[in-house]
C-alpha positions as a LaTeX table, in Angstrom:
\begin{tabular}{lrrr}
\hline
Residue & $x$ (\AA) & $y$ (\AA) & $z$ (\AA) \\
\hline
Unk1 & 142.47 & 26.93 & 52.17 \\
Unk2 & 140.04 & 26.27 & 55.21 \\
Unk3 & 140.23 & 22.57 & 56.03 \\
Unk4 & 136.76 & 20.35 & 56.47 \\
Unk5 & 136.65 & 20.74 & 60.25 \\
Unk6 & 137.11 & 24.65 & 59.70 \\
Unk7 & 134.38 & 24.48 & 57.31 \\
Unk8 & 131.77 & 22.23 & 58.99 \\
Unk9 & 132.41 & 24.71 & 61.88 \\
Unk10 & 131.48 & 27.90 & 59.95 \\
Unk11 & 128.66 & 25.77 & 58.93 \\
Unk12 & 126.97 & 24.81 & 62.52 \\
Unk13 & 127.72 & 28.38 & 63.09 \\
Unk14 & 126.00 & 29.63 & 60.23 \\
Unk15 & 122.90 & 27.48 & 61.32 \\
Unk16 & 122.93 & 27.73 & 65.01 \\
Unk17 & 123.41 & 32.04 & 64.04 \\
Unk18 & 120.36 & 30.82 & 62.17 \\
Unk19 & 117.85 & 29.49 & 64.98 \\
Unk20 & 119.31 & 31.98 & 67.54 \\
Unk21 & 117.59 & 34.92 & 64.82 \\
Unk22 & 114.59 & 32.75 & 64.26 \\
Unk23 & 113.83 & 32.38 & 68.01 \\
Unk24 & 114.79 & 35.89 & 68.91 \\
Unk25 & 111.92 & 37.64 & 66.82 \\
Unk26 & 109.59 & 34.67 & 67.84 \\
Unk27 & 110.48 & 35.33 & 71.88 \\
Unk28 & 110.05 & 39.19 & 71.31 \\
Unk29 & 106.71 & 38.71 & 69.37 \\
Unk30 & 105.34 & 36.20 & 71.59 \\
Unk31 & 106.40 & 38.26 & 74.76 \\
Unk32 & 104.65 & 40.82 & 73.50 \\
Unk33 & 101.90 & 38.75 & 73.13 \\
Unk34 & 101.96 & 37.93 & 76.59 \\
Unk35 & 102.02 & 41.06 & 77.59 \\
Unk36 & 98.95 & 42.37 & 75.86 \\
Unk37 & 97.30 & 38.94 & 76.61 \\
Unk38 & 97.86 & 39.25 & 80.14 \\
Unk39 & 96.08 & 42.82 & 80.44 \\
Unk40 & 93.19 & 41.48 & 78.03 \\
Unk41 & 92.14 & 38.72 & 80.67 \\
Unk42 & 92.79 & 41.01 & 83.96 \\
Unk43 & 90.93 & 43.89 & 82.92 \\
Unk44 & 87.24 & 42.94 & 82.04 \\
Unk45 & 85.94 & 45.74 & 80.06 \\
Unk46 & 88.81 & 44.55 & 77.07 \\
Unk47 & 86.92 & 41.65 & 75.89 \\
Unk48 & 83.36 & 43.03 & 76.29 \\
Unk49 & 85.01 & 45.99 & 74.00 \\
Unk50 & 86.66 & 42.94 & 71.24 \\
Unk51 & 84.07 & 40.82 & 71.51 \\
Unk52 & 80.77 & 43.07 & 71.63 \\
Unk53 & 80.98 & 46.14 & 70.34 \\
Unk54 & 81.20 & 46.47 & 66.43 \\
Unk55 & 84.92 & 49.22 & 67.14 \\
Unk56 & 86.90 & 46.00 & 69.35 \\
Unk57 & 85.52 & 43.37 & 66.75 \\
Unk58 & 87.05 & 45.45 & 64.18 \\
Unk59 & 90.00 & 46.05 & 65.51 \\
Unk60 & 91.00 & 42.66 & 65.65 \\
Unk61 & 89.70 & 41.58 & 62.57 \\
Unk62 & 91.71 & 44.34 & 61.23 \\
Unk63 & 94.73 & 43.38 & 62.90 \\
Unk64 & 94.87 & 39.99 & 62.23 \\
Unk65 & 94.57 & 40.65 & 58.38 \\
Unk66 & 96.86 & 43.17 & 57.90 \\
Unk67 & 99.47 & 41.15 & 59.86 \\
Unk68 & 99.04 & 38.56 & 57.48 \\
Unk69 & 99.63 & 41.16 & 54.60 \\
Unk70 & 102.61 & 42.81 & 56.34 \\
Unk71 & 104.22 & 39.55 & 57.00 \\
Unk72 & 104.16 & 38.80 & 53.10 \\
Unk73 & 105.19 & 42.36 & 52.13 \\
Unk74 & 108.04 & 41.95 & 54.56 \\
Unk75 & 109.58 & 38.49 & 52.94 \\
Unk76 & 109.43 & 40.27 & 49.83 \\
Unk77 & 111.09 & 43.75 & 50.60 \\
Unk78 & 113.02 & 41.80 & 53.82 \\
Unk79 & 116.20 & 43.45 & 52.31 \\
Unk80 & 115.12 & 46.96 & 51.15 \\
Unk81 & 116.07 & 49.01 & 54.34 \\
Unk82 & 114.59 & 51.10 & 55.83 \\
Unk83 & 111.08 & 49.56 & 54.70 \\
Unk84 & 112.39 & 46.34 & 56.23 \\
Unk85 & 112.70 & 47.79 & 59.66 \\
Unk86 & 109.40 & 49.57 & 59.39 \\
Unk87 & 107.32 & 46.65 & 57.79 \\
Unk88 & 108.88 & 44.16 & 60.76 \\
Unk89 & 108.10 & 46.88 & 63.66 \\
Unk90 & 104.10 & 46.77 & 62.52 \\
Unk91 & 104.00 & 43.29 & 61.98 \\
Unk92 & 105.60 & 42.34 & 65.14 \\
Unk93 & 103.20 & 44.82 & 66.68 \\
Unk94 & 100.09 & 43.84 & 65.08 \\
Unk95 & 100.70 & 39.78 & 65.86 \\
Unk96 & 101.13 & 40.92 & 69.51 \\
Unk97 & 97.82 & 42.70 & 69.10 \\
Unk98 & 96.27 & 40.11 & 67.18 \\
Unk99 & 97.34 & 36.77 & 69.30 \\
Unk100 & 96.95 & 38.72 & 72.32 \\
Unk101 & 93.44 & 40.08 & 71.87 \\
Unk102 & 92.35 & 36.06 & 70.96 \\
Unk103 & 92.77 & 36.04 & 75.02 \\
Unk104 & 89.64 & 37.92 & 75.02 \\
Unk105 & 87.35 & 34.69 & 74.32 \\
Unk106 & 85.15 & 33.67 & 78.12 \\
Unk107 & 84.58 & 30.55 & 79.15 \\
Unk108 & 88.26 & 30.21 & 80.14 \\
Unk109 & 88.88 & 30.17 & 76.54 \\
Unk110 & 90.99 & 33.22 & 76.18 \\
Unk111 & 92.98 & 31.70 & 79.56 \\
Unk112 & 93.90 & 28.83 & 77.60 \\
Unk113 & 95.21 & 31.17 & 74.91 \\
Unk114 & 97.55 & 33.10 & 77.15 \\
Unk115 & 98.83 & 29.91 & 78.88 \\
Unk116 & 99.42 & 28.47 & 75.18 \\
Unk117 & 101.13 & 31.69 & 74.19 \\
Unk118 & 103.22 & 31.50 & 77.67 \\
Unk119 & 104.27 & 28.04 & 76.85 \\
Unk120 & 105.76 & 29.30 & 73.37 \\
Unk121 & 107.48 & 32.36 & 74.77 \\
Unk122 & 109.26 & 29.86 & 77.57 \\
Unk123 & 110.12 & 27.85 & 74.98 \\
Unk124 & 111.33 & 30.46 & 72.41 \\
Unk125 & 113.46 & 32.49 & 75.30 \\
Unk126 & 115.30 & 29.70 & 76.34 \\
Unk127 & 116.01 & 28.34 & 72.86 \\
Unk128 & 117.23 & 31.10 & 72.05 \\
Unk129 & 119.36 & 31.12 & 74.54 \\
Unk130 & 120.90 & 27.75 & 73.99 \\
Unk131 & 121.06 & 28.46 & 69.96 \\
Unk132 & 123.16 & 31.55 & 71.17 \\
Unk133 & 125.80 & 29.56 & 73.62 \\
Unk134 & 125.90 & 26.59 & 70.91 \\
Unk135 & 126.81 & 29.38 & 68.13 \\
Unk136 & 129.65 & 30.36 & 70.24 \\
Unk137 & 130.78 & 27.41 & 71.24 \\
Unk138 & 130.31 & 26.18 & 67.64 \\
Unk139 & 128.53 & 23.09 & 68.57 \\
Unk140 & 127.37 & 20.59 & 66.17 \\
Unk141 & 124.27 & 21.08 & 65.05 \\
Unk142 & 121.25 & 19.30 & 65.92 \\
Unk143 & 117.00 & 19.81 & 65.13 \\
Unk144 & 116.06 & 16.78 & 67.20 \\
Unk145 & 118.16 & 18.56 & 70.60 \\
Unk146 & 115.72 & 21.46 & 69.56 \\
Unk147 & 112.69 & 19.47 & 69.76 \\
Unk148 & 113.23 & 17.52 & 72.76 \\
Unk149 & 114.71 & 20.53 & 74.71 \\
Unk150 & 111.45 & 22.18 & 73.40 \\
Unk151 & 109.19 & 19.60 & 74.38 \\
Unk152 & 111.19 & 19.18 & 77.76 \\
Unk153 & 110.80 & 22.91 & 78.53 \\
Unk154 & 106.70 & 22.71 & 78.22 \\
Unk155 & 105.92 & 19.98 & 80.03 \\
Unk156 & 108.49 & 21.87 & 82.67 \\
Unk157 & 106.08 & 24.78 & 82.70 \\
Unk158 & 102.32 & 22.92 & 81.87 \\
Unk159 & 102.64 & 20.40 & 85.09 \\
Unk160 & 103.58 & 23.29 & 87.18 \\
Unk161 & 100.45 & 25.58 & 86.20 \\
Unk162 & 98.45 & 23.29 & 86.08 \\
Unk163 & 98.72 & 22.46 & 90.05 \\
Unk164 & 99.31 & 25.37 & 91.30 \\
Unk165 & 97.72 & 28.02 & 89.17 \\
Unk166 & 95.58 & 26.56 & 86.75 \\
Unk167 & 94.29 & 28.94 & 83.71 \\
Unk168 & 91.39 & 26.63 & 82.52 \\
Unk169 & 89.97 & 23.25 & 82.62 \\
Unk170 & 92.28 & 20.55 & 82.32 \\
Unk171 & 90.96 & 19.35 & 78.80 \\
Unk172 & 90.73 & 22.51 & 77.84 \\
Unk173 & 94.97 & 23.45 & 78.79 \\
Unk174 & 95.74 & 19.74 & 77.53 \\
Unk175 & 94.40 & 21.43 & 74.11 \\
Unk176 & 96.83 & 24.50 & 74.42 \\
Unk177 & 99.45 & 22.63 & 75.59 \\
Unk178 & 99.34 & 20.42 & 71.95 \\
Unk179 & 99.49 & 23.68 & 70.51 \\
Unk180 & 102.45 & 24.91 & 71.87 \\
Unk181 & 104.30 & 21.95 & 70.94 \\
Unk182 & 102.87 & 21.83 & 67.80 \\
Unk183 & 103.96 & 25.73 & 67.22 \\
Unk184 & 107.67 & 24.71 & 68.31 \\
Unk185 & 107.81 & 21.77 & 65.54 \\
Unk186 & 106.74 & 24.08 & 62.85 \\
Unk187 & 109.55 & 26.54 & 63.99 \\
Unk188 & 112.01 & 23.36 & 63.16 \\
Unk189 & 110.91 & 22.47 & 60.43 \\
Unk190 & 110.80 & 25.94 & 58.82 \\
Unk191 & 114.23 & 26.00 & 60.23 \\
Unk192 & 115.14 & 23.14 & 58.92 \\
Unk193 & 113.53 & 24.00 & 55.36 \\
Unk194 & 115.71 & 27.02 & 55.08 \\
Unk195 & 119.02 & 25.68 & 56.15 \\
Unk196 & 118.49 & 22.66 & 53.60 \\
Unk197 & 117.80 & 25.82 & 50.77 \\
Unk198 & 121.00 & 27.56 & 52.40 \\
Unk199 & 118.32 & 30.52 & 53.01 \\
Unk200 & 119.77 & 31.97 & 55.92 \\
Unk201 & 118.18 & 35.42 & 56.49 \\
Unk202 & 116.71 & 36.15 & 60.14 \\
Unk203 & 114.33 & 38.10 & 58.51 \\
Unk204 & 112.85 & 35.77 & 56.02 \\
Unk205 & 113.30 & 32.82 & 57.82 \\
Unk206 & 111.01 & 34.10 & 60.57 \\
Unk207 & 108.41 & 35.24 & 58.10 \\
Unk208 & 108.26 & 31.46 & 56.85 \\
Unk209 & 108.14 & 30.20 & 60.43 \\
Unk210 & 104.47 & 31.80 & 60.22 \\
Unk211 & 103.58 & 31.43 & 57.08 \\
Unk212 & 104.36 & 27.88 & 56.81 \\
Unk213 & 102.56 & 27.34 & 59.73 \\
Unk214 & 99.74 & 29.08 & 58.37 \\
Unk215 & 99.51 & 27.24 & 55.12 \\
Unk216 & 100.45 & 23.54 & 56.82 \\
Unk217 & 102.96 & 23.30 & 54.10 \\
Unk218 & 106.79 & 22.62 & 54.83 \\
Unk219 & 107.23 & 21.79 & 51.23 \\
Unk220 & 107.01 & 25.09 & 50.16 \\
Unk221 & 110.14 & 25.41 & 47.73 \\
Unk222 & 108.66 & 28.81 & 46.46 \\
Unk223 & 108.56 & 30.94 & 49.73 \\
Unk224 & 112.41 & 29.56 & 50.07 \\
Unk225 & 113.26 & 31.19 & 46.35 \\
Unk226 & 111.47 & 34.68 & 46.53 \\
Unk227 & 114.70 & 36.12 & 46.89 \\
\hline
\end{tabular}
């Protein structure tokens, strides 16, 4: 019989296992992101193309809606393989596309979206990180270490862009910068909605991570049971 330390253990395990998942498809979507953002603001002719000419507008209109139909698809059939592994390949693909074609707005608008969505990959790699180490070293479990490493880790990376290299106007970055914290929280508190449910696919969870950010609904007992 496993004693209670055994079991609490297994349990931080379980939950750290948990976050490490979560934050490993949010770092490799976001990256992505990044990536795709990154090319969309150095080469000019990409947002004349999204944002002017009736193709580009349609293309990411078309992205961003069938990302939010894959994503649902996918937290139904999360377990069927290999439609799993298919449906999470296209949606990862088409929120890159998606988040990083946003980056095409002027006025230093679509700056302020790539710095935003370099915030959240920062903070997503090296949480990820530390969820991995903490699994290992079966650590005790803790959302509020999450949060403030998160919120440590932005203002680590804001302050620096922001006087050396800044993307946009300072009201303008103060803006993203709320939204990458904000974007962090809601990846706790998903996280912390499915470990209270004892939901603990990677899979799901990081469906609900969006979707609950989406609907501004943490309460959602009925994303938890679609099992």
């Amino acid at each position: 019989m496993p004693t209670d330390n055994e079991f609490d253990d297994n349990e931080n395990e379980d939950k750290w296992f948990l976050m490490f998942c979560v934050y490993a498809i949010i770092s490799l979507q976001f990256l992505l992101a990044v990536a795709v953002g990154s090319v969309v603001v150095s080469v000019s002719r990409i947002p004349h193309f999204v944002l002017h000419t009736a193709p580009g507008l349609s293309i990411y209109i078309i992205s961003i809606v069938l990302c939010l139909i894959i994503q649902c698809v996918l937290l139904d059939l999360r377990n069927r393989w290999p439609c799993n592994c298919v449906l999470f390949i296209l949606w990862t693909i088409l929120f890159a596309s998606a988040v990083g074609l946003s980056c095409s707005y002027s006025k230093g608008r679509g700056k302020t979206v790539l710095e935003t969505i370099i915030l959240i990959s920062v903070v997503a790699v090296v949480l990820t990180l530390h969820s991995l180490y903490s699994a290992l070293r079966k650590r005790d479990f803790s959302l509020c270490e999450l949060f403030l490493i998160g919120i440590f880790l932005v203002a680590c990376v804001y302050i620096p862009i922001q006087v050396f290299h800044p993307f946009a106007k300072l009201s303008t970055s103060i803006f993203g910068c709320l939204v990458a914290l904000a974007v962090a929280g809601r990846i706790l508190l998903a996280g912390n909605l499915c470990i209270n449910h004892n939901f603990y696919d990677p899979i799901g969870a990081a469906v609900i991570v969006h979707l609950i950010f989406l609907l501004n609904n943490p309460g959602r007992r009925e994303l938890i049971g679609r099992r």
